[in-house]
Coordinates of C-alpha atoms and ligand atoms in Angstrom, one line a residue:
M318 CA 80.7 106.7 124.5
P319 CA 79.0 107.8 121.3
W320 CA 80.6 110.0 118.7
V321 CA 79.6 113.6 119.2
A322 CA 77.7 115.7 116.7
H323 CA 79.7 118.3 114.9
G324 CA 78.8 121.2 112.7
R325 CA 79.5 120.9 109.0
H326 CA 83.2 121.3 109.3
N327 CA 86.3 119.5 110.2
A328 CA 86.8 121.0 113.6
G329 CA 85.7 117.8 115.4
V330 CA 88.7 115.9 114.0
T331 CA 91.1 115.6 116.8
A332 CA 94.6 114.2 116.9
T333 CA 93.3 111.3 119.0
T334 CA 90.0 110.2 117.5
P335 CA 87.2 111.4 119.7
G336 CA 85.0 109.4 121.7
I337 CA 84.0 106.0 120.4
A338 CA 86.2 103.4 119.3
E339 CA 84.5 100.7 121.4
P340 CA 81.0 99.3 120.5
P341 CA 78.2 100.1 122.9
P342 CA 78.5 97.8 125.9
E343 CA 75.4 95.6 125.4
Q344 CA 76.2 95.1 121.7
P345 CA 76.9 91.5 120.9
T346 CA 80.2 91.0 119.1
E347 CA 79.3 88.3 116.6
D348 CA 78.4 89.4 113.1
V349 CA 75.1 88.8 111.4
R350 CA 76.3 86.6 108.5
P351 CA 75.3 85.6 106.0
A352 CA 72.5 88.2 105.7
S353 CA 70.3 87.8 102.8
R354 CA 67.7 90.6 103.3
V355 CA 68.9 94.1 103.8
V356 CA 66.6 97.1 104.2
V357 CA 68.0 100.6 103.9
V358 CA 65.9 103.5 105.1
G359 CA 67.0 106.7 103.4
G360 CA 68.4 107.1 99.9
G361 CA 71.2 109.8 100.4
P362 CA 74.9 108.9 100.1
G363 CA 74.8 107.0 103.4
G364 CA 72.0 104.8 102.1
Y365 CA 72.4 104.4 98.3
E366 CA 76.1 103.6 98.5
A367 CA 75.4 100.9 101.1
A368 CA 72.6 99.5 99.0
L369 CA 74.9 99.0 96.1
V370 CA 77.6 97.4 98.3
A371 CA 75.0 95.0 99.8
R372 CA 73.6 94.1 96.4
R373 CA 77.1 93.3 95.1
A374 CA 77.6 91.1 98.1
G375 CA 74.6 89.1 97.0
A376 CA 72.0 90.4 99.4
E377 CA 68.4 91.0 98.6
V378 CA 68.1 94.8 99.1
T379 CA 65.2 97.1 99.6
L380 CA 65.8 100.8 99.8
V381 CA 63.1 103.0 101.2
E382 CA 63.1 106.7 100.3
Q383 CA 60.5 109.3 100.9
Q384 CA 61.7 112.3 99.0
G385 CA 64.0 111.4 96.1
L386 CA 67.1 109.3 95.5
G387 CA 70.3 111.0 96.3
G388 CA 68.7 112.4 99.4
A389 CA 69.3 115.9 100.7
A390 CA 72.9 115.7 99.4
V391 CA 71.7 115.5 95.8
L392 CA 68.4 117.4 95.9
T393 CA 68.9 120.3 98.4
D394 CA 72.3 120.4 99.9
V395 CA 75.7 119.4 98.2
V396 CA 74.8 119.3 94.5
P397 CA 72.6 122.4 94.4
S398 CA 74.9 124.5 96.5
K399 CA 78.0 123.5 94.6
T400 CA 76.3 124.1 91.3
L401 CA 75.3 127.6 92.4
I402 CA 78.8 128.2 93.6
A403 CA 80.1 127.1 90.2
T404 CA 78.4 130.2 88.8
A405 CA 79.7 132.4 91.7
E406 CA 83.2 131.1 91.1
W407 CA 83.0 132.1 87.5
M408 CA 82.0 135.6 88.6
T409 CA 84.9 135.7 91.1
I410 CA 87.4 134.7 88.3
A411 CA 85.9 137.4 86.0
E412 CA 86.8 140.0 88.7
R413 CA 90.4 139.3 87.9
A414 CA 90.0 140.1 84.3
P415 CA 91.3 143.7 84.4
E416 CA 94.4 142.6 86.2
L417 CA 95.0 140.0 83.5
G418 CA 94.7 142.7 80.8
I419 CA 91.1 142.0 79.8
R420 CA 88.7 144.9 79.5
D421 CA 85.0 145.1 79.2
G422 CA 83.7 145.2 75.6
G423 CA 81.6 148.2 76.5
V424 CA 78.3 146.6 75.5
P425 CA 75.5 148.5 77.3
D426 CA 73.2 146.4 79.5
P427 CA 69.6 147.1 80.3
T428 CA 70.4 148.4 83.8
G429 CA 72.6 151.1 82.4
T430 CA 75.3 150.2 84.9
H431 CA 77.7 148.6 82.4
P432 CA 79.0 145.8 84.6
A433 CA 80.9 143.2 82.6
H434 CA 78.6 140.4 83.7
L435 CA 75.2 140.1 85.3
V436 CA 73.7 136.9 86.8
D437 CA 70.3 135.7 85.7
L438 CA 69.3 133.9 88.9
A439 CA 66.2 132.3 87.3
R440 CA 68.4 130.6 84.8
V441 CA 71.1 129.7 87.4
N442 CA 68.5 128.1 89.6
A443 CA 66.8 126.3 86.8
R444 CA 70.1 124.8 85.9
V445 CA 70.8 123.9 89.6
V446 CA 67.4 122.2 89.9
E447 CA 67.7 120.3 86.6
L448 CA 71.2 119.1 87.4
A449 CA 70.1 117.8 90.8
A450 CA 67.1 116.1 89.3
A451 CA 69.3 114.5 86.6
Q452 CA 71.7 113.2 89.2
S453 CA 68.8 111.8 91.3
R454 CA 67.5 110.0 88.1
D455 CA 71.0 108.5 87.4
I456 CA 71.2 107.2 91.0
C457 CA 67.7 105.6 90.6
A458 CA 68.6 104.0 87.3
R459 CA 71.8 102.7 88.8
L460 CA 70.2 101.2 91.8
E461 CA 67.4 99.5 89.7
S462 CA 69.9 98.2 87.2
E463 CA 71.9 96.6 90.0
G464 CA 68.7 94.9 91.3
V465 CA 67.9 97.1 94.3
R466 CA 64.2 97.3 95.0
V467 CA 63.3 101.0 95.6
L468 CA 60.2 101.7 97.6
D469 CA 58.9 105.3 97.6
G470 CA 57.6 106.1 101.1
H471 CA 58.3 106.7 104.7
G472 CA 60.0 103.8 106.6
R473 CA 60.1 103.1 110.3
L474 CA 61.3 100.2 112.4
D475 CA 58.8 97.8 113.9
G476 CA 61.3 96.0 116.1
P477 CA 64.9 95.4 115.0
Q478 CA 64.1 93.1 112.0
R479 CA 61.1 94.7 110.4
V480 CA 60.5 98.0 108.6
V481 CA 57.0 99.3 108.0
V482 CA 56.7 101.5 104.9
D483 CA 53.9 104.1 104.4
R484 CA 54.0 104.1 100.7
T485 CA 53.8 107.4 98.8
D486 CA 51.2 105.9 96.5
G487 CA 49.1 104.9 99.4
G488 CA 49.0 101.7 101.6
T489 CA 51.5 100.2 104.0
E490 CA 54.0 97.5 103.3
T491 CA 56.0 95.5 105.8
V492 CA 59.5 94.3 104.9
D493 CA 61.3 91.8 107.0
A494 CA 65.1 92.1 107.3
D495 CA 68.2 90.4 108.6
V496 CA 70.0 93.8 108.5
V497 CA 68.6 97.3 108.6
L498 CA 70.6 100.4 107.8
L499 CA 69.2 103.7 108.9
A500 CA 70.5 106.6 106.8
T501 CA 67.8 109.2 107.2
G502 CA 70.0 112.3 107.2
A503 CA 69.1 115.7 108.7
T504 CA 67.0 118.8 108.0
P505 CA 67.7 122.5 108.5
R506 CA 67.3 123.7 112.1
T507 CA 64.7 126.4 112.4
L508 CA 64.1 129.0 115.2
P509 CA 60.5 129.7 116.3
E510 CA 61.2 133.4 116.2
A511 CA 62.5 133.2 112.6
M512 CA 60.3 130.7 110.9
P513 CA 61.0 130.4 107.2
D514 CA 58.2 131.3 104.9
G515 CA 59.9 130.2 101.7
E516 CA 59.7 133.7 100.2
R517 CA 61.7 136.1 102.2
I518 CA 62.9 134.1 105.2
L519 CA 64.5 131.0 103.8
T520 CA 66.3 127.8 104.7
W521 CA 69.1 126.7 102.3
T522 CA 66.7 124.2 100.7
Q523 CA 64.4 127.1 99.6
L524 CA 67.0 129.2 97.9
Y525 CA 66.5 127.6 94.5
D526 CA 63.0 128.9 94.2
L527 CA 64.3 132.4 93.9
T528 CA 64.0 133.9 90.4
E529 CA 65.7 137.2 91.2
L530 CA 68.8 138.0 93.0
P531 CA 68.0 139.3 96.5
E532 CA 68.9 142.9 96.7
R533 CA 70.2 142.6 100.3
L534 CA 70.6 139.2 101.7
V535 CA 71.0 138.8 105.5
V536 CA 72.7 135.5 106.2
V537 CA 72.2 134.3 109.8
G538 CA 74.9 131.8 110.8
S539 CA 78.6 131.9 109.9
G540 CA 79.4 128.2 109.9
V541 CA 80.3 126.5 106.7
T542 CA 76.9 126.7 105.1
G543 CA 76.4 130.4 106.1
A544 CA 79.9 131.3 104.9
E545 CA 79.5 129.4 101.6
F546 CA 76.2 131.1 100.7
A547 CA 77.2 134.5 101.9
G548 CA 80.3 134.4 99.7
A549 CA 78.4 133.0 96.7
Y550 CA 75.6 135.6 96.8
K551 CA 78.1 138.4 97.2
A552 CA 79.9 137.1 94.1
L553 CA 76.6 136.8 92.2
G554 CA 76.0 140.5 92.8
A555 CA 73.8 140.8 95.9
Q556 CA 74.6 142.9 98.9
V557 CA 75.3 140.5 101.8
V558 CA 75.2 141.0 105.6
L559 CA 76.7 138.0 107.5
V560 CA 75.4 137.8 111.0
S561 CA 77.7 135.8 113.2
S562 CA 77.2 135.1 116.9
R563 CA 80.9 134.3 117.3
D564 CA 84.1 136.3 117.3
R565 CA 84.9 135.4 113.7
V566 CA 83.4 133.5 110.8
L567 CA 83.9 129.8 110.5
P568 CA 84.4 129.2 114.2
G569 CA 86.2 125.9 114.8
E570 CA 88.0 125.9 111.5
D571 CA 91.7 126.7 111.2
A572 CA 92.1 130.2 112.7
D573 CA 94.4 131.5 109.9
A574 CA 92.0 130.3 107.2
A575 CA 89.0 131.7 108.9
E576 CA 90.7 135.1 109.4
L577 CA 91.7 135.2 105.8
I578 CA 88.2 134.5 104.6
E579 CA 86.7 137.1 106.8
D580 CA 89.2 139.7 105.5
V581 CA 88.4 138.7 101.9
F582 CA 84.6 138.9 102.6
R583 CA 85.1 142.4 104.0
Q584 CA 87.4 143.5 101.1
R585 CA 84.7 142.4 98.7
G586 CA 82.2 144.6 100.4
M587 CA 80.4 142.1 102.6
E588 CA 79.2 143.5 105.9
V589 CA 80.3 140.9 108.6
M590 CA 78.7 141.4 112.0
S591 CA 80.7 139.5 114.6
R592 CA 79.4 138.7 118.2
S593 CA 75.9 139.4 116.9
R594 CA 73.3 136.8 117.9
A595 CA 70.2 136.9 115.8
Q596 CA 67.1 136.5 117.9
S597 CA 64.3 136.9 115.4
A598 CA 63.5 137.5 111.8
V599 CA 60.1 138.9 110.7
R600 CA 58.6 140.0 107.4
T601 CA 58.2 143.7 106.7
D602 CA 56.2 145.3 103.9
D603 CA 59.1 144.9 101.4
G604 CA 61.6 142.7 103.1
V605 CA 62.8 141.3 106.4
L606 CA 63.8 142.7 109.8
V607 CA 66.4 140.7 111.8
T608 CA 66.6 141.6 115.5
L609 CA 69.7 140.8 117.4
A610 CA 69.9 139.8 121.0
D611 CA 71.3 143.2 122.0
G612 CA 68.4 145.0 120.4
R613 CA 70.1 146.1 117.2
T614 CA 68.2 145.4 114.0
V615 CA 69.4 144.5 110.5
E616 CA 67.2 145.1 107.4
G617 CA 67.3 143.1 104.3
S618 CA 65.3 142.1 101.3
H619 CA 65.7 138.4 102.2
C620 CA 67.1 136.4 105.1
L621 CA 68.8 133.0 104.9
M622 CA 68.8 131.0 108.1
A623 CA 71.9 128.8 108.3
V624 CA 71.8 127.8 111.9
G625 CA 72.6 124.1 111.7
S626 CA 70.7 120.9 111.2
V627 CA 68.6 118.4 113.2
P628 CA 68.8 114.7 112.7
S629 CA 65.8 113.0 111.0
T630 CA 65.3 110.4 113.7
S631 CA 61.9 111.0 115.2
G632 CA 59.1 108.7 114.1
L633 CA 61.6 106.1 113.1
G634 CA 60.5 103.5 115.7
L635 CA 64.0 103.7 117.4
E636 CA 62.6 103.1 120.8
T637 CA 60.6 100.0 119.8
A638 CA 63.8 98.5 118.4
G639 CA 66.0 99.6 121.3
V640 CA 68.2 101.9 119.2
R641 CA 69.9 104.4 121.5
T642 CA 70.2 108.1 120.6
T643 CA 72.3 110.9 122.0
R644 CA 70.9 114.0 123.8
T645 CA 70.8 115.7 120.4
G646 CA 68.7 113.0 118.8
H647 CA 71.5 111.5 116.8
I648 CA 71.8 107.7 116.5
E649 CA 74.7 106.3 118.5
V650 CA 77.1 104.3 116.4
D651 CA 80.5 102.8 116.7
R652 CA 83.3 102.8 114.1
V653 CA 81.7 100.1 112.1
S654 CA 78.3 101.8 112.1
R655 CA 76.6 99.4 114.6
T656 CA 73.9 100.9 116.7
S657 CA 73.0 99.6 120.2
T658 CA 70.7 97.0 118.6
R659 CA 72.0 93.9 116.9
G660 CA 71.5 93.9 113.2
V661 CA 70.6 97.6 113.1
Y662 CA 73.2 99.9 111.6
A663 CA 73.2 103.7 111.0
A664 CA 75.2 106.0 108.7
G665 CA 75.4 109.6 107.7
D666 CA 74.0 112.8 109.2
C667 CA 71.5 110.9 111.4
T668 CA 74.5 109.7 113.4
G669 CA 76.1 113.2 113.7
V670 CA 79.6 111.7 113.4
L671 CA 80.9 114.2 110.7
P672 CA 78.3 115.7 108.5
L673 CA 79.8 115.2 105.1
A674 CA 78.5 113.2 102.1
S675 CA 81.8 111.4 101.9
V676 CA 81.7 110.3 105.5
A677 CA 78.0 109.2 105.1
A678 CA 78.9 107.0 102.1
M679 CA 81.9 105.5 103.9
Q680 CA 79.8 104.7 107.0
G681 CA 77.2 103.0 104.8
R682 CA 79.8 100.9 103.0
I683 CA 81.5 99.9 106.2
A684 CA 78.1 99.0 107.7
M685 CA 77.4 96.6 104.9
A686 CA 80.8 95.1 104.8
H687 CA 80.5 94.4 108.5
A688 CA 77.0 93.1 108.4
L689 CA 77.6 90.9 105.4
G690 CA 80.9 89.4 106.6
D691 CA 83.3 91.3 104.3
A692 CA 86.7 92.7 105.3
V693 CA 86.1 95.8 107.4
V694 CA 88.3 98.8 108.0
P695 CA 86.7 100.9 110.8
L696 CA 86.0 104.5 110.1
D697 CA 89.1 106.7 110.7
L698 CA 88.3 110.4 111.0
Q699 CA 92.0 111.3 110.9
V700 CA 92.1 110.8 107.1
V701 CA 88.9 112.7 106.2
A702 CA 89.5 115.5 103.7
A703 CA 86.9 118.3 103.8
N704 CA 86.5 121.5 101.8
I705 CA 84.7 124.8 102.3
F706 CA 83.6 126.1 99.0
T707 CA 84.2 129.8 99.7
A708 CA 86.4 131.9 97.3
P709 CA 89.2 131.0 98.0
E710 CA 88.3 127.5 99.2
I711 CA 89.5 126.1 102.5
A712 CA 90.5 122.4 102.3
T713 CA 91.7 120.5 105.4
V714 CA 92.8 117.0 106.1
G715 CA 94.0 115.1 109.1
A716 CA 94.8 116.7 112.5
S717 CA 93.9 120.4 112.9
Q718 CA 96.3 122.8 114.7
N719 CA 93.8 123.1 117.5
S720 CA 93.6 119.4 118.1
L721 CA 97.4 119.1 118.0
E722 CA 97.7 121.8 120.6
E723 CA 95.1 120.2 122.8
S724 CA 96.5 116.7 122.5
G725 CA 100.0 117.8 123.4
V726 CA 101.6 116.0 120.4
R727 CA 104.9 117.6 119.5
Y728 CA 104.6 118.9 116.0
R729 CA 106.2 121.2 113.5
T730 CA 104.3 123.5 111.3
S731 CA 105.1 125.7 108.3
M732 CA 102.9 128.0 106.3
L733 CA 103.5 129.5 102.8
E734 CA 101.5 132.4 101.3
L735 CA 100.0 131.5 98.0
A736 CA 101.0 135.0 96.7
R737 CA 104.6 133.8 96.6
N738 CA 103.7 131.0 94.2
P739 CA 104.7 131.8 90.6
R740 CA 101.7 130.2 89.0
A741 CA 99.4 132.0 91.5
K742 CA 101.0 135.3 90.5
M743 CA 100.4 134.6 86.8
L744 CA 96.8 133.7 87.5
G745 CA 96.3 136.9 89.6
M746 CA 95.6 134.9 92.8
H747 CA 96.5 136.8 95.9
D748 CA 94.7 135.3 98.9
G749 CA 95.6 131.9 100.3
F750 CA 98.2 129.7 101.8
V751 CA 99.4 126.2 102.4
K752 CA 100.1 125.0 105.9
L753 CA 101.4 121.6 106.9
F754 CA 101.7 119.9 110.3
A755 CA 104.3 117.1 110.8
H756 CA 105.3 115.1 113.8
A757 CA 108.3 116.8 115.5
T758 CA 110.4 113.6 115.7
T759 CA 109.3 111.3 112.9
G760 CA 108.4 114.0 110.4
I761 CA 105.2 112.2 109.5
V762 CA 102.6 114.5 108.0
L763 CA 99.8 114.8 110.5
G764 CA 97.6 117.2 108.6
G765 CA 97.3 120.2 106.4
V766 CA 95.3 123.2 105.3
V767 CA 95.1 124.6 101.8
V768 CA 93.5 127.9 101.2
A769 CA 93.3 128.6 97.5
P770 CA 91.0 128.6 94.5
R771 CA 90.2 124.9 94.0
A772 CA 91.8 124.0 97.3
G773 CA 89.5 120.9 97.3
E774 CA 91.5 119.5 94.4
L775 CA 94.9 120.7 95.6
V776 CA 94.7 119.1 99.0
F777 CA 94.8 115.5 97.7
P778 CA 98.7 115.1 97.9
I779 CA 98.4 116.0 101.6
T780 CA 95.5 113.5 102.0
L781 CA 97.7 110.9 100.5
A782 CA 100.6 111.8 102.8
V783 CA 98.4 111.6 105.9
A784 CA 96.7 108.4 104.8
Q785 CA 100.0 106.7 103.9
R786 CA 101.9 108.1 106.8
L787 CA 104.5 109.8 104.5
T788 CA 107.0 112.2 106.0
A789 CA 107.4 115.8 105.1
D790 CA 110.6 114.8 103.4
D791 CA 108.8 112.3 101.2
V792 CA 106.5 115.1 100.1
A793 CA 109.3 117.6 99.7
Q794 CA 111.4 115.2 97.5
S795 CA 108.5 114.5 95.0
F796 CA 108.5 116.4 91.7
T797 CA 105.9 119.0 91.1
V798 CA 105.2 120.7 87.8
Y799 CA 106.8 124.1 87.4
P800 CA 105.0 126.5 87.6
S801 CA 102.1 125.0 89.6
L802 CA 100.0 125.7 92.7
S803 CA 100.9 122.3 94.0
G804 CA 104.5 123.4 94.0
S805 CA 103.7 125.3 97.2
I806 CA 102.8 122.0 98.9
A807 CA 106.3 120.5 98.2
E808 CA 107.9 123.8 99.1
V809 CA 106.2 124.1 102.4
A810 CA 107.2 120.5 103.1
R811 CA 110.8 121.4 102.4
T812 CA 110.7 124.1 105.1
L813 CA 109.7 121.3 107.5
H814 CA 112.8 119.3 106.7
H815 CA 114.8 118.0 109.6
T816 CA 117.3 115.2 110.2
E817 CA 115.6 113.1 112.9
V818 CA 113.3 111.2 110.7
G819 CA 112.3 108.0 112.6
S820 CA 110.4 105.0 111.7
R821 CA 107.2 105.2 109.6
Ligands
LIG1175 C1 74.1 123.5 102.1 C2 74.9 122.3 102.4 C3 76.0 122.0 101.6 C4 76.7 120.8 101.8 N1 77.8 120.6 101.0 C5 78.6 119.5 101.2 C6 79.7 119.3 100.4 O1 80.1 120.1 99.5 N2 80.4 118.2 100.6 C7 80.1 117.2 101.5 O2 80.7 116.2 101.7 N3 79.0 117.4 102.3 C8 78.2 118.6 102.2 N4 77.1 118.8 103.0 C9 76.7 117.7 103.9 C10 76.0 116.6 103.2 O3 74.8 117.2 102.6 C11 75.5 115.6 104.2 O4 76.5 115.2 105.0 C12 74.9 114.4 103.4 O5 73.7 114.7 102.7 C13 74.6 113.2 104.4 O6 74.0 112.1 103.7 P1 73.0 111.2 104.3 O7 72.9 110.0 103.4 O8 73.3 110.9 105.8 O9 71.6 112.0 104.4 P2 70.8 112.8 103.3 O10 71.6 113.1 102.1 O11 70.1 113.8 104.1 O12 69.7 111.7 102.8 C14 68.8 111.2 103.7 C15 67.5 110.7 103.0 O13 66.7 110.0 103.9 C16 65.4 110.2 103.6 N5 64.6 109.9 104.8 C17 64.6 110.4 106.0 N6 63.7 109.8 106.8 C18 63.2 108.8 106.1 C19 62.2 107.8 106.4 N7 61.7 107.6 107.6 N8 61.8 107.0 105.4 C20 62.3 107.1 104.1 N9 63.2 108.0 103.8 C21 63.7 108.9 104.8 C22 65.4 111.7 103.3 O14 64.2 112.0 102.5 C23 66.7 111.9 102.5 O15 66.4 111.8 101.1 C24 76.4 119.9 102.8 C25 75.3 120.2 103.6 C26 74.6 121.4 103.4 C27 73.4 121.7 104.3

C-alpha cells in the first residue's frame, strides 16, 4: 500500500507509521549495485541532495532541471516565504515595543498616520527574489564543483533506464542510466472558477511580483500555506480576510495550537471566516470578488489562492517505464524511495509522503544510499520535525495527540503556558505553550508541540528526545539556562514524572 498524500503539515504522522513499510509486491528485492550512471530529474531538495550523495559515492551523475536549481523550495516556496516572513516577524516584534518601554520617535511619515514602521513591499520582495536567486546560484556552483553534470531542460523517462531531455537551449538529448531518481516536486493547485491572473488573483509563487502592499488580501485556504501568508501579510500591514472551509484554521494540526493561532489572528484584527468554502474568484474594476458556496461574497483588493498542490508527474513517461502512481497522481514509493520499477526511485513532493523540504532531501539521500549499496536507514516519519511559520510559530515532532488517541497507545500529556515562563515575561511574549506526550508506562517521549516565537528552534530538544527514545525524566533532569524559553520544556517534562519508568 502506498504512502498517502498529505497537506503541508504534520497531521499525517501517526503513532504507527501509515501505510507502507513493505515494497510494492512486484518489486525485486536485490539492489542495483554498483551503479555508475545516475540521472536525477528535478533539482529541488529531493534531487540536488541526492545528486551530491551519488557523486560522493563515485557515481557519474546527471541532474536535469527545467526551472532553476534549488527547485520550488528555493525559488518560489520555502526560501521566499520564509524571507518574507522574516520581515513580518520583525514587524510583530516591533508591536511589543511599547510594552517594553520603547516609544515612537514621533518622526512624521508621508501617509500622515505616524505608525512606527511601514513596510516597503517592493524592497522586501526585491530582497526575497535576490536571496532566492543567490541560493540557487550557490547550489549550482556546489553541484558543478562536485562534478555533477547539470542539464537545463525537461526530462522524461523513455523506459526505466533512459531519460530524454528536451534541452532549454533547443534540441533533445538522451541519457542512459543505471539508476533514475524522480524528484519533480509539485505546483500550486488552481480552481477553474478562480484562475490566477498574476495581478489580483494569485498563487503563492506570484506574490513576489507585488510592489505594493495589498490593501485588503483575501486568502483562500487555511492550511499551513494559507495561515502563514495570512499572518505575514497582516503583520506587514495589510487588511486580511482568511477564508476557511473548515471549522478552524490549520485543520489536522494540534487542536490547541490551531485554536491559539486563530485567536491570535482575530486579536490582531484579521477576519477569519470559518466553514466558508470559496467557490469562485473574479476580477472587478478595482479588485477581486470571492463568492462562497453559500452565496455570500467577500471583496478584496487581491486574492491569494492557497488550496494545495498537485504533483508534477504528468508527461514524465511513467507509464512507459511501468512506474505506478496513486489516485492523486503521486508516485508510489516505499520507505527506501523505490518505485514499482526496478532502478527507478522517487523523492519529495512528487511522492506525496510528507511535503517538507527536509523529508524530500532525506528521501533523496536514502534513495541513493540504497541504489548505490551504502548503509540504508529507511525513512521514519515518527521523527520528522515540522514548523508552521506563523507568529507565534507552531513546531511539532513525533506522534500527534490525534494519532495517539486513534492508535490507543496509553500516553501521558502535559501542557505549560508560555506566559508562565520568566524569560517569555521579560520579552513580552504572551501567546504559546509547550506540550509533551510520553508513554504512560515507560515514560518515553513520543512527541511534542511547541507554540512560541522561534518554536522551530526550540523544538530540537524534543526532537532529540523522540529520536533517541529518551524518557520525560531524562529531559526533566537536564539543565536548562535560567531564564530561558527552553526551561519550559524541562518543566513540562517534570510534570510528566512518574515512577514506573521501564526499559528504553
Ligand atoms: C509556500 C510554501 C512554503 C513552504 N515552506 C516550507 C518550509 O518552511 N519548510 C519545509 O520543509 N517545507 C516547506 N514547504 C514545502 C517544500 O517547498 C517542498 O516540500 C519541497 O520543495 C519539496 O522538494 P522537491 O525536491 O520534492 O520539489 P521542488 O522543490 O518542487 O523541486 C522540484 C523541481 O523539479 C523540477 N522539475 C519538475 N518536472 C521536471 C522535469 N520533467 N524535468 C526537469 N525538471 C523538472 C521543477 O522545475 C522543480 O525545480 C513549503 C511549501 C510551500 C508551497
